[in-house]
PDB file of N, CA and C in Angstrom:
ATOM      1  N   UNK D  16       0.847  -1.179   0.000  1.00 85.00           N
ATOM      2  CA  UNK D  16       0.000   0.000   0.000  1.00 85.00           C
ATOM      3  C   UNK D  16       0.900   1.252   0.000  1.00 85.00           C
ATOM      4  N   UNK D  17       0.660   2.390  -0.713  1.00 92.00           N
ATOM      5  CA  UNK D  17       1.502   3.589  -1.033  1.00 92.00           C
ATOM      6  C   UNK D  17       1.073   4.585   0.120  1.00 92.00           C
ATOM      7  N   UNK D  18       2.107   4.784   0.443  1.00 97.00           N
ATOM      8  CA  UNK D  18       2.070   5.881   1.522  1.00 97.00           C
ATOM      9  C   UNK D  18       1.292   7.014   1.287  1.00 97.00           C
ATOM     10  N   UNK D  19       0.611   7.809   2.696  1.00 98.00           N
ATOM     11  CA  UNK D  19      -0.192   8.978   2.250  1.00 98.00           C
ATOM     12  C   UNK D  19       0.480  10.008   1.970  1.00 98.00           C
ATOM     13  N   UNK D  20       0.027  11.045   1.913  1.00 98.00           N
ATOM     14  CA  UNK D  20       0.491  12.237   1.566  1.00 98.00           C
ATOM     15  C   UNK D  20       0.162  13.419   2.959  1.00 98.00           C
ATOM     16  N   UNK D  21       0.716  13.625   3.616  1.00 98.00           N
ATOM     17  CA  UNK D  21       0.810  15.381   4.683  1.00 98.00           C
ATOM     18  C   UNK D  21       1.028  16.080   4.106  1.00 98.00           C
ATOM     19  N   UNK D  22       0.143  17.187   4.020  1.00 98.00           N
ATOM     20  CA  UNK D  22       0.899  18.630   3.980  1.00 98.00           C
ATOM     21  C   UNK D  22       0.280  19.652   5.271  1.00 98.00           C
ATOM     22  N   UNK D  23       1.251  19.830   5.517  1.00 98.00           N
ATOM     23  CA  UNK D  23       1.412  20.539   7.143  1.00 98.00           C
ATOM     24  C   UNK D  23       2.039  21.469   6.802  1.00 98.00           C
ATOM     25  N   UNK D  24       1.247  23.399   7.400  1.00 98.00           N
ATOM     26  CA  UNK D  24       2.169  24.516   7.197  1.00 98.00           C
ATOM     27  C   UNK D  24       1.070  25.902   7.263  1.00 98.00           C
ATOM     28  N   UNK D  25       1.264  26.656   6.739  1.00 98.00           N
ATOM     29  CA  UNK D  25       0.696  27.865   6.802  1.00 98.00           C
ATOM     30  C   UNK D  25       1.069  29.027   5.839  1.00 98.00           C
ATOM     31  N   UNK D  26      -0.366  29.811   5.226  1.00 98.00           N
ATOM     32  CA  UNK D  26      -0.264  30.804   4.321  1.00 98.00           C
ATOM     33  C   UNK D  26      -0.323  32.337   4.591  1.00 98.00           C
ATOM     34  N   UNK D  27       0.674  33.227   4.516  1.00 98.00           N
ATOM     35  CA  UNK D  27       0.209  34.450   4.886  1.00 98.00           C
ATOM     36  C   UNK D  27      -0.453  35.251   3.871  1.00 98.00           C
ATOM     37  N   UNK D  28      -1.539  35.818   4.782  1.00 98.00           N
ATOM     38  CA  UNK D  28      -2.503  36.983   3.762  1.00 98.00           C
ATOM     39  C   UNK D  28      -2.185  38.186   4.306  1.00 98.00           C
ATOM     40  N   UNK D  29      -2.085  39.433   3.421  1.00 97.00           N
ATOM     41  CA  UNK D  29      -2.201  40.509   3.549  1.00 97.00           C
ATOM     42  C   UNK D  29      -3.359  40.844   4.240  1.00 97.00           C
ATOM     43  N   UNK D  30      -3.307  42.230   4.727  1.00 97.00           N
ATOM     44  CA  UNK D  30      -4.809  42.674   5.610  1.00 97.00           C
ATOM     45  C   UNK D  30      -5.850  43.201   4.357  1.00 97.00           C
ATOM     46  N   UNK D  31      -5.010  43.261   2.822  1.00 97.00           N
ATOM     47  CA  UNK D  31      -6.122  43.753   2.074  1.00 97.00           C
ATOM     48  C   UNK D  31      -6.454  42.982   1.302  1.00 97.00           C
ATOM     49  N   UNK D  32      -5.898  41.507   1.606  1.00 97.00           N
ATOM     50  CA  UNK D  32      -6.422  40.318   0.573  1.00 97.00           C
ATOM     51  C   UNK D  32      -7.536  39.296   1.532  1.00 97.00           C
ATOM     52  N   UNK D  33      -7.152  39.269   2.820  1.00 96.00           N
ATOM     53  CA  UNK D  33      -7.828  38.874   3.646  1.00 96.00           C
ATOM     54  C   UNK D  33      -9.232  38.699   3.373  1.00 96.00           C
ATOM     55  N   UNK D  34     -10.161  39.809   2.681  1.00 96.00           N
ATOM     56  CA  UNK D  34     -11.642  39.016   2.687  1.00 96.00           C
ATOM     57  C   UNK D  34     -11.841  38.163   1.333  1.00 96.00           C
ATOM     58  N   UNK D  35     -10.712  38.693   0.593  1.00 97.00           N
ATOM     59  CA  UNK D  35     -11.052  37.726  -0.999  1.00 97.00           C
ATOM     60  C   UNK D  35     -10.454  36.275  -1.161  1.00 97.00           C
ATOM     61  N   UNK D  36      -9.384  36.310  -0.051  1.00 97.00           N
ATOM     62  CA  UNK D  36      -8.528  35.097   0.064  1.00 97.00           C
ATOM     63  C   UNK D  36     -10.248  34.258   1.176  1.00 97.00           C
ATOM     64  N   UNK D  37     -10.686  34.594   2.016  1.00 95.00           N
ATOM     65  CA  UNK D  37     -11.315  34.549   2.749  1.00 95.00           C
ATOM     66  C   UNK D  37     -12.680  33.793   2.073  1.00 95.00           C
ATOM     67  N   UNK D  38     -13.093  34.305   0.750  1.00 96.00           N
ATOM     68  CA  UNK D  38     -14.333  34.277   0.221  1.00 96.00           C
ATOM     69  C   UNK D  38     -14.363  33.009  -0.486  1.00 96.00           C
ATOM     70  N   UNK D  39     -12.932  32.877  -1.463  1.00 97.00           N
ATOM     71  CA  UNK D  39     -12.624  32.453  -2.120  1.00 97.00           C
ATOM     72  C   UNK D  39     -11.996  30.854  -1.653  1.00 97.00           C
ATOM     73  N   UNK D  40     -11.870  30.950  -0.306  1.00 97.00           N
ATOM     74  CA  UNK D  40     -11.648  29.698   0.712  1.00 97.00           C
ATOM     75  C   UNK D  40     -12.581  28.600   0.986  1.00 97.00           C
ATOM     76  N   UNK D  41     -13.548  29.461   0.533  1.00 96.00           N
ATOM     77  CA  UNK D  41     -15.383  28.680   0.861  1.00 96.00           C
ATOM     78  C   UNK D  41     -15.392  27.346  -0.266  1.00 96.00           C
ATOM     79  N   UNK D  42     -15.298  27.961  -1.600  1.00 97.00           N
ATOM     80  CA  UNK D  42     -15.380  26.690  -2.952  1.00 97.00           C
ATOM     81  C   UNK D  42     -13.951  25.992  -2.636  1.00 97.00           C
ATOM     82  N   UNK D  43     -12.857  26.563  -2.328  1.00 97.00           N
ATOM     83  CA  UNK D  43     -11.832  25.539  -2.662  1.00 97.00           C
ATOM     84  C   UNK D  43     -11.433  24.889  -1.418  1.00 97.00           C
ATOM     85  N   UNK D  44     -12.532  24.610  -0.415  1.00 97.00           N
ATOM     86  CA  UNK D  44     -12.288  23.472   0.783  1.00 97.00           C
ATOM     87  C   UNK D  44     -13.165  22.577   0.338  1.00 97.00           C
ATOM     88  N   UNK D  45     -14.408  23.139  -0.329  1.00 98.00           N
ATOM     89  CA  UNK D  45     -15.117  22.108  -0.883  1.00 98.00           C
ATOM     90  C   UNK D  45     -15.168  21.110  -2.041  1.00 98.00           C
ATOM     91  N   UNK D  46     -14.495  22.055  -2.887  1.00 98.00           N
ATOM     92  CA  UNK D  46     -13.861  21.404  -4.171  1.00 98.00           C
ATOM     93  C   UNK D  46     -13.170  20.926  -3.730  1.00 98.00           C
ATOM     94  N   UNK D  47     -11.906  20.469  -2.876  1.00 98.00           N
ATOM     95  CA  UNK D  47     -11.003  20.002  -2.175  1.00 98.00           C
ATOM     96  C   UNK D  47     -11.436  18.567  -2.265  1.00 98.00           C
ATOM     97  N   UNK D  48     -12.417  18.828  -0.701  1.00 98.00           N
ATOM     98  CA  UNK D  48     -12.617  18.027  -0.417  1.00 98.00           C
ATOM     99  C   UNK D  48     -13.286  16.738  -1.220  1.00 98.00           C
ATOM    100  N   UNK D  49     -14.372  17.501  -2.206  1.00 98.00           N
ATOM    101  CA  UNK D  49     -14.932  16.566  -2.757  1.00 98.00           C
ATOM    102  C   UNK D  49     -13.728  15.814  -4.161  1.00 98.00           C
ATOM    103  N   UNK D  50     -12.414  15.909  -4.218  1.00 98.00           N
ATOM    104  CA  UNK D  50     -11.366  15.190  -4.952  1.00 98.00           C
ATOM    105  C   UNK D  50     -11.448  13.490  -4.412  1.00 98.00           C
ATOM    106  N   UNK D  51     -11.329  13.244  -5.109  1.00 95.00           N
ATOM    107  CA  UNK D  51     -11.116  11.538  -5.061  1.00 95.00           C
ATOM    108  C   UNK D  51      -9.531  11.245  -4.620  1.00 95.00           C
ATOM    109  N   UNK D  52     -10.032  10.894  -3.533  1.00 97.00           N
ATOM    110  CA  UNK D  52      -8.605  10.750  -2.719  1.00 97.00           C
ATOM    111  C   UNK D  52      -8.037  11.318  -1.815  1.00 97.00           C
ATOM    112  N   UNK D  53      -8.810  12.243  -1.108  1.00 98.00           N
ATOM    113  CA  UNK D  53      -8.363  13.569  -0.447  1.00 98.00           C
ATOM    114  C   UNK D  53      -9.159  12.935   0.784  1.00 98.00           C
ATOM    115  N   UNK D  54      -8.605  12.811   1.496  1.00 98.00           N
ATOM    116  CA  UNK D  54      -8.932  12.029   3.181  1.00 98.00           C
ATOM    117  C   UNK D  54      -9.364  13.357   4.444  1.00 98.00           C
ATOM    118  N   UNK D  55      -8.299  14.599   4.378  1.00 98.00           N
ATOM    119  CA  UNK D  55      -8.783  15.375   5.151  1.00 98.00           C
ATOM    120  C   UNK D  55      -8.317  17.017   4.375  1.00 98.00           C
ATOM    121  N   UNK D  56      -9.145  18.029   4.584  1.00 98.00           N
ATOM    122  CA  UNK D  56      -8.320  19.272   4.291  1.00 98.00           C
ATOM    123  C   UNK D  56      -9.087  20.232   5.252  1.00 98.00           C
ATOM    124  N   UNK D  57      -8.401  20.800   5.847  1.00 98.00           N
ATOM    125  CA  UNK D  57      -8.918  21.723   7.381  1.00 98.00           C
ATOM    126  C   UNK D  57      -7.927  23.208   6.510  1.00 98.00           C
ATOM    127  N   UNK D  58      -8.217  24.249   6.210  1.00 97.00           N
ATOM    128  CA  UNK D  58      -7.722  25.775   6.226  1.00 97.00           C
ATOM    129  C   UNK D  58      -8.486  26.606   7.409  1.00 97.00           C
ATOM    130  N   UNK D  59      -7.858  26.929   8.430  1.00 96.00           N
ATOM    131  CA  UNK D  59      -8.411  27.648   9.604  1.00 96.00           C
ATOM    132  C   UNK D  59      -7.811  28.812  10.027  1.00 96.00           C
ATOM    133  N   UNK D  60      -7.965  30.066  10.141  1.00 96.00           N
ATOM    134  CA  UNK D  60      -7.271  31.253  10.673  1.00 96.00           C
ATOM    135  C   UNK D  60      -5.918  31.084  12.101  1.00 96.00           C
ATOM    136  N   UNK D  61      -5.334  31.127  12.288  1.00 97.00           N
ATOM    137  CA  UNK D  61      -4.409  30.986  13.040  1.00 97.00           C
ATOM    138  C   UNK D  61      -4.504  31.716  14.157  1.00 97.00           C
ATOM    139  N   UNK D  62      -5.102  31.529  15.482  1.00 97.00           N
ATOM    140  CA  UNK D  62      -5.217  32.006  16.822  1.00 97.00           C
ATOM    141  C   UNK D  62      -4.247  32.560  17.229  1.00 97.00           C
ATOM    142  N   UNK D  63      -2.704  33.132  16.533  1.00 97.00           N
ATOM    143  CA  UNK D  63      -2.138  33.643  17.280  1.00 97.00           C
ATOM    144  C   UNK D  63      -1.579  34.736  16.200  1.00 97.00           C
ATOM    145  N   UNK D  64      -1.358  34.570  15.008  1.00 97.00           N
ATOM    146  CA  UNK D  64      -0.831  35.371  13.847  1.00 97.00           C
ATOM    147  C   UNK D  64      -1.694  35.800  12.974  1.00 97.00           C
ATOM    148  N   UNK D  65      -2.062  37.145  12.904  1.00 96.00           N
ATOM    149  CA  UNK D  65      -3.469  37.761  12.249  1.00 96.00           C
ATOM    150  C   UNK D  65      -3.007  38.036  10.954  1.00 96.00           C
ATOM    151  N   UNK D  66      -3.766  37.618   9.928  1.00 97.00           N
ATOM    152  CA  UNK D  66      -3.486  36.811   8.499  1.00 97.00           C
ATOM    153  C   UNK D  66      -2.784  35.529   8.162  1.00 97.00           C
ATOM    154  N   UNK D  67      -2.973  34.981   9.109  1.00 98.00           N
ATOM    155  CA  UNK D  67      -2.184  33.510   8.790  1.00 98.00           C
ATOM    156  C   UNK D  67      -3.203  32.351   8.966  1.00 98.00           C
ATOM    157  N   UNK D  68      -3.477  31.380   7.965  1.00 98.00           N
ATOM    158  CA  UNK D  68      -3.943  30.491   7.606  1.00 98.00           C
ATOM    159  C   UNK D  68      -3.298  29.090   7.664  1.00 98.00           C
ATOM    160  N   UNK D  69      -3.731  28.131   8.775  1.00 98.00           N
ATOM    161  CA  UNK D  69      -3.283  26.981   8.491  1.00 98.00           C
ATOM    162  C   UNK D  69      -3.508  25.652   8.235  1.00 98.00           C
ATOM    163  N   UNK D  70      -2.610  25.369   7.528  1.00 98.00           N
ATOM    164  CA  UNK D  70      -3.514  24.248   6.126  1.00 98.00           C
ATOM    165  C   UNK D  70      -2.871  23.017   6.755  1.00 98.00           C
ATOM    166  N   UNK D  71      -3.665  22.116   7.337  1.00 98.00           N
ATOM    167  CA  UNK D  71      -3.741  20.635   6.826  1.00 98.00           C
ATOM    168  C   UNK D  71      -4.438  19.563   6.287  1.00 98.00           C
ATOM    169  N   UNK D  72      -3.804  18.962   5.199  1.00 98.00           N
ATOM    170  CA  UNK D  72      -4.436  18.104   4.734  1.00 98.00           C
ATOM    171  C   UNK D  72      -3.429  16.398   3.888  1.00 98.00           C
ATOM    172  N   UNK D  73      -4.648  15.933   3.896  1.00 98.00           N
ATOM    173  CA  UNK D  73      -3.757  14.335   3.752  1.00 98.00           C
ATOM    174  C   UNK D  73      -4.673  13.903   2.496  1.00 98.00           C
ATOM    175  N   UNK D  74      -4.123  13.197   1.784  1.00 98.00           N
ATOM    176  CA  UNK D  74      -4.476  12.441   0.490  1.00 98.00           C
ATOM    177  C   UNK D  74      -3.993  10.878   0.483  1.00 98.00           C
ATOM    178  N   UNK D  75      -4.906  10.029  -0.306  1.00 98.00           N
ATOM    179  CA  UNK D  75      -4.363   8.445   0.114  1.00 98.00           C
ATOM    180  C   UNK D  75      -3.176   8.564  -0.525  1.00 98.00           C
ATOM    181  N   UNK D  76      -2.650   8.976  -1.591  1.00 98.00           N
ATOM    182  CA  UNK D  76      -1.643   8.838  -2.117  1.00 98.00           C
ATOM    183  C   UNK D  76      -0.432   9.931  -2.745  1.00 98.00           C
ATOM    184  N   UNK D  77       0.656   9.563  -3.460  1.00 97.00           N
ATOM    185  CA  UNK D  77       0.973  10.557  -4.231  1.00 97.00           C
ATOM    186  C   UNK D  77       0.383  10.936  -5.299  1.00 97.00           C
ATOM    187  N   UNK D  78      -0.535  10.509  -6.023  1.00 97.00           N
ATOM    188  CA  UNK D  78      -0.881  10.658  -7.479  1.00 97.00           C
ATOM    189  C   UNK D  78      -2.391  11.222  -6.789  1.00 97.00           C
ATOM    190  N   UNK D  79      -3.159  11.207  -6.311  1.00 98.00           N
ATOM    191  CA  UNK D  79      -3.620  12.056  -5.536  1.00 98.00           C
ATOM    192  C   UNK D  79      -3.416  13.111  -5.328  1.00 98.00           C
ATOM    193  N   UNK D  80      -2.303  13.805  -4.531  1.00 98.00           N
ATOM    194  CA  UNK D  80      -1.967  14.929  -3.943  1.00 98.00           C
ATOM    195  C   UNK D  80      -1.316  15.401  -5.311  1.00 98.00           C
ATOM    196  N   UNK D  81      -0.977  14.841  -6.252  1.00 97.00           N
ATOM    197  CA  UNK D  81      -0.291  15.453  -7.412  1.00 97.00           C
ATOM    198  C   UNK D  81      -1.728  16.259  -8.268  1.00 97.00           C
ATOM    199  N   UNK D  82      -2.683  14.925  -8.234  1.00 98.00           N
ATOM    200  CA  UNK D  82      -3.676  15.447  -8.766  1.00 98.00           C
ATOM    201  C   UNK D  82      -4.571  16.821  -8.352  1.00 98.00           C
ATOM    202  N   UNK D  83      -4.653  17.171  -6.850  1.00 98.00           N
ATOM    203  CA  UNK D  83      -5.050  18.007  -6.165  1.00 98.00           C
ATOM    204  C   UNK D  83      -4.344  19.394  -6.590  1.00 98.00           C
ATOM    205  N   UNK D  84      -2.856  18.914  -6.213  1.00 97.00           N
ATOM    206  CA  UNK D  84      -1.897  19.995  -7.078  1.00 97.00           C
ATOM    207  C   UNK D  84      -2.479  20.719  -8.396  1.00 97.00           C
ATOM    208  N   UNK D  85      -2.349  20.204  -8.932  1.00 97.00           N
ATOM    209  CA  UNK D  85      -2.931  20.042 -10.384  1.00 97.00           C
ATOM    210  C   UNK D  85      -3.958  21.239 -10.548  1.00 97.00           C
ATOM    211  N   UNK D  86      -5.377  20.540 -10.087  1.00 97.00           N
ATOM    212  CA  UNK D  86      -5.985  21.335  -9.969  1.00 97.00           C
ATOM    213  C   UNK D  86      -6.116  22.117  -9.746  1.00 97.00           C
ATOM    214  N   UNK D  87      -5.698  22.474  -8.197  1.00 97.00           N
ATOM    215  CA  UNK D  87      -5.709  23.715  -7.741  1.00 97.00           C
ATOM    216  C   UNK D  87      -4.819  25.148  -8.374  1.00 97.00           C
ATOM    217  N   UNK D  88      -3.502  24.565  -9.131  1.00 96.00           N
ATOM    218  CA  UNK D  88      -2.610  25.202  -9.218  1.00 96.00           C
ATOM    219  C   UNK D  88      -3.596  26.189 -10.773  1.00 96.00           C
ATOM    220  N   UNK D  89      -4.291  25.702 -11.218  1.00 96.00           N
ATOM    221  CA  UNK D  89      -5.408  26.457 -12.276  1.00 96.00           C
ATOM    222  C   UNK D  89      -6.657  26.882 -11.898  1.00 96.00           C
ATOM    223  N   UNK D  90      -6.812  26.876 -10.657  1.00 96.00           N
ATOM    224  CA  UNK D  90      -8.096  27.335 -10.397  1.00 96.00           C
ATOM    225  C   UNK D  90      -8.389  28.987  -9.707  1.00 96.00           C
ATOM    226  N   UNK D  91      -9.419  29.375  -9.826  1.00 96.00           N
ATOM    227  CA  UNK D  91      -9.705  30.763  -8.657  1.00 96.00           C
ATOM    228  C   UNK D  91      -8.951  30.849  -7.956  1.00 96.00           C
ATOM    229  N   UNK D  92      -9.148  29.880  -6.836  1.00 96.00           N
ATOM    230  CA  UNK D  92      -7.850  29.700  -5.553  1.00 96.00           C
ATOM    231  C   UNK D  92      -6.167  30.256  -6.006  1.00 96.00           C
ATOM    232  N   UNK D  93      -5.606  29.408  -7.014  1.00 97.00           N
ATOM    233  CA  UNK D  93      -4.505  30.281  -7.310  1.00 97.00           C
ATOM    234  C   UNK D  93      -4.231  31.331  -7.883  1.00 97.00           C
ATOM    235  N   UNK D  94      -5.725  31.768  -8.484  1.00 96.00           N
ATOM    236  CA  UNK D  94      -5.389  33.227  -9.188  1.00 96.00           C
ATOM    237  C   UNK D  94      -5.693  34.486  -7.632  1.00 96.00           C
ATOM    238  N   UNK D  95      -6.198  33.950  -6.823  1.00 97.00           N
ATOM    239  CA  UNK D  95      -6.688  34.886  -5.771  1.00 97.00           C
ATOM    240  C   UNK D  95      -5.110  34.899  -4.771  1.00 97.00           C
ATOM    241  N   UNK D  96      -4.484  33.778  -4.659  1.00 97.00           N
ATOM    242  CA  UNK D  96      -3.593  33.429  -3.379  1.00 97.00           C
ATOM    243  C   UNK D  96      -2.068  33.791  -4.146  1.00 97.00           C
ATOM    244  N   UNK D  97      -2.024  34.263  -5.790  1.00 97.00           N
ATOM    245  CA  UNK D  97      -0.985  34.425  -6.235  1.00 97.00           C
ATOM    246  C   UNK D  97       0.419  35.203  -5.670  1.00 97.00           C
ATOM    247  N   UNK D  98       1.289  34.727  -4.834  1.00 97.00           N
ATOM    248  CA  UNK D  98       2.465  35.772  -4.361  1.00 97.00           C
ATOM    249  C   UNK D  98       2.117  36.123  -3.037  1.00 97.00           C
ATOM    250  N   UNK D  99       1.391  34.899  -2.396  1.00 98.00           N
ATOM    251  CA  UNK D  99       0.703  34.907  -1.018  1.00 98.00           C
ATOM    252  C   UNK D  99       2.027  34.114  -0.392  1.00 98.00           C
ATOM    253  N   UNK D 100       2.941  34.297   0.607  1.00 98.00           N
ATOM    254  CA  UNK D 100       3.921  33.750   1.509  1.00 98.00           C
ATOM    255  C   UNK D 100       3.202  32.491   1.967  1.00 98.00           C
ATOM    256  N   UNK D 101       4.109  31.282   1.848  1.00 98.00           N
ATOM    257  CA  UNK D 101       3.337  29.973   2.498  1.00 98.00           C
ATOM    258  C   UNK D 101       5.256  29.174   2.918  1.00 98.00           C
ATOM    259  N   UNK D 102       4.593  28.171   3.820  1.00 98.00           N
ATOM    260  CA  UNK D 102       5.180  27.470   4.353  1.00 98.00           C
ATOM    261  C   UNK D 102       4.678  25.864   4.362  1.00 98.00           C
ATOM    262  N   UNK D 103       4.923  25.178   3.677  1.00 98.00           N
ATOM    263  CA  UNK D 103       4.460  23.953   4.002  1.00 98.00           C
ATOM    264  C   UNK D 103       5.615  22.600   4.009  1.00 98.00           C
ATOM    265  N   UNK D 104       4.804  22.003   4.405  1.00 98.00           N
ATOM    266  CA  UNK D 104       6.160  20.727   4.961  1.00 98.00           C
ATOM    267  C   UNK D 104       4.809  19.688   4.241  1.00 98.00           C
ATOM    268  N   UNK D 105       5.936  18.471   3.338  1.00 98.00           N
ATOM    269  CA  UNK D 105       5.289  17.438   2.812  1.00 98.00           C
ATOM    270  C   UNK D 105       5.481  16.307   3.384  1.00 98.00           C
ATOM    271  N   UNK D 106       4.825  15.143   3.776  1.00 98.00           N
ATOM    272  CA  UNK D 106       5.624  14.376   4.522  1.00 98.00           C
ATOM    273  C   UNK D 106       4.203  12.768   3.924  1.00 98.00           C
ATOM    274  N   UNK D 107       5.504  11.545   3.989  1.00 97.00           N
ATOM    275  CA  UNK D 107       5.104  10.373   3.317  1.00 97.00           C
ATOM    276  C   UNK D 107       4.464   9.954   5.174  1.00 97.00           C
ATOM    277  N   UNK D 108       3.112   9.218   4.983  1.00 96.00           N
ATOM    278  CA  UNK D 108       2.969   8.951   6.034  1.00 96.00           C
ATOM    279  C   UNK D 108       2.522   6.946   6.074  1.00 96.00           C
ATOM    280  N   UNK D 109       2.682   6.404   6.735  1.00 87.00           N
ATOM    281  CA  UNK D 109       1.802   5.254   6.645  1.00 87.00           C
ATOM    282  C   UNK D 109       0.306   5.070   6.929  1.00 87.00           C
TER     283      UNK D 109
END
């Protein structure tokens, strides 16, 4: 069985992108989620750093999370989050 996929980390928003990054968060947790293969995806405001967003989510596989990639990397979501500071850590899980 192929290992899952982590991605663990966090996105910074500006204070003047904040409600469009914000709006625009609504379709692409759901589109997310509803991917074939996508096990969990949580984006939640960060309780201690105001504009910071943190993303985890797991996919059954690599070709999965490639596929998610994929998508996302052409959608609303990346035309809204373009040159947005992020941090994420990828990690193979069992």
């Amino acid at each position: 069985m192929p290992p899952k996929i982590q991605l663990s980390g966090y996105m910074d928003v500006t204070p003047d992108r904040i409600e469009a990054v914000a709006k625009a968060l609504i379709d692409h947790i759901a589109l997310t989620r509803a991917e074939a293969g996508c096990l969990s995806f949580e984006v939640i405001p960060s309780p201690d750093v105001q504009g910071r967003f943190l993303v985890e989510e797991t996919f059954v596989d690599r070709v999965a999370f490639d596929q998610h990639q994929t998508r996302a990397g052409t959608s609303p979501w990346a035309e809204i989050t373009t040159g947005l500071p992020r941090d994420y850590t990828i990690t193979e899980i069992a």
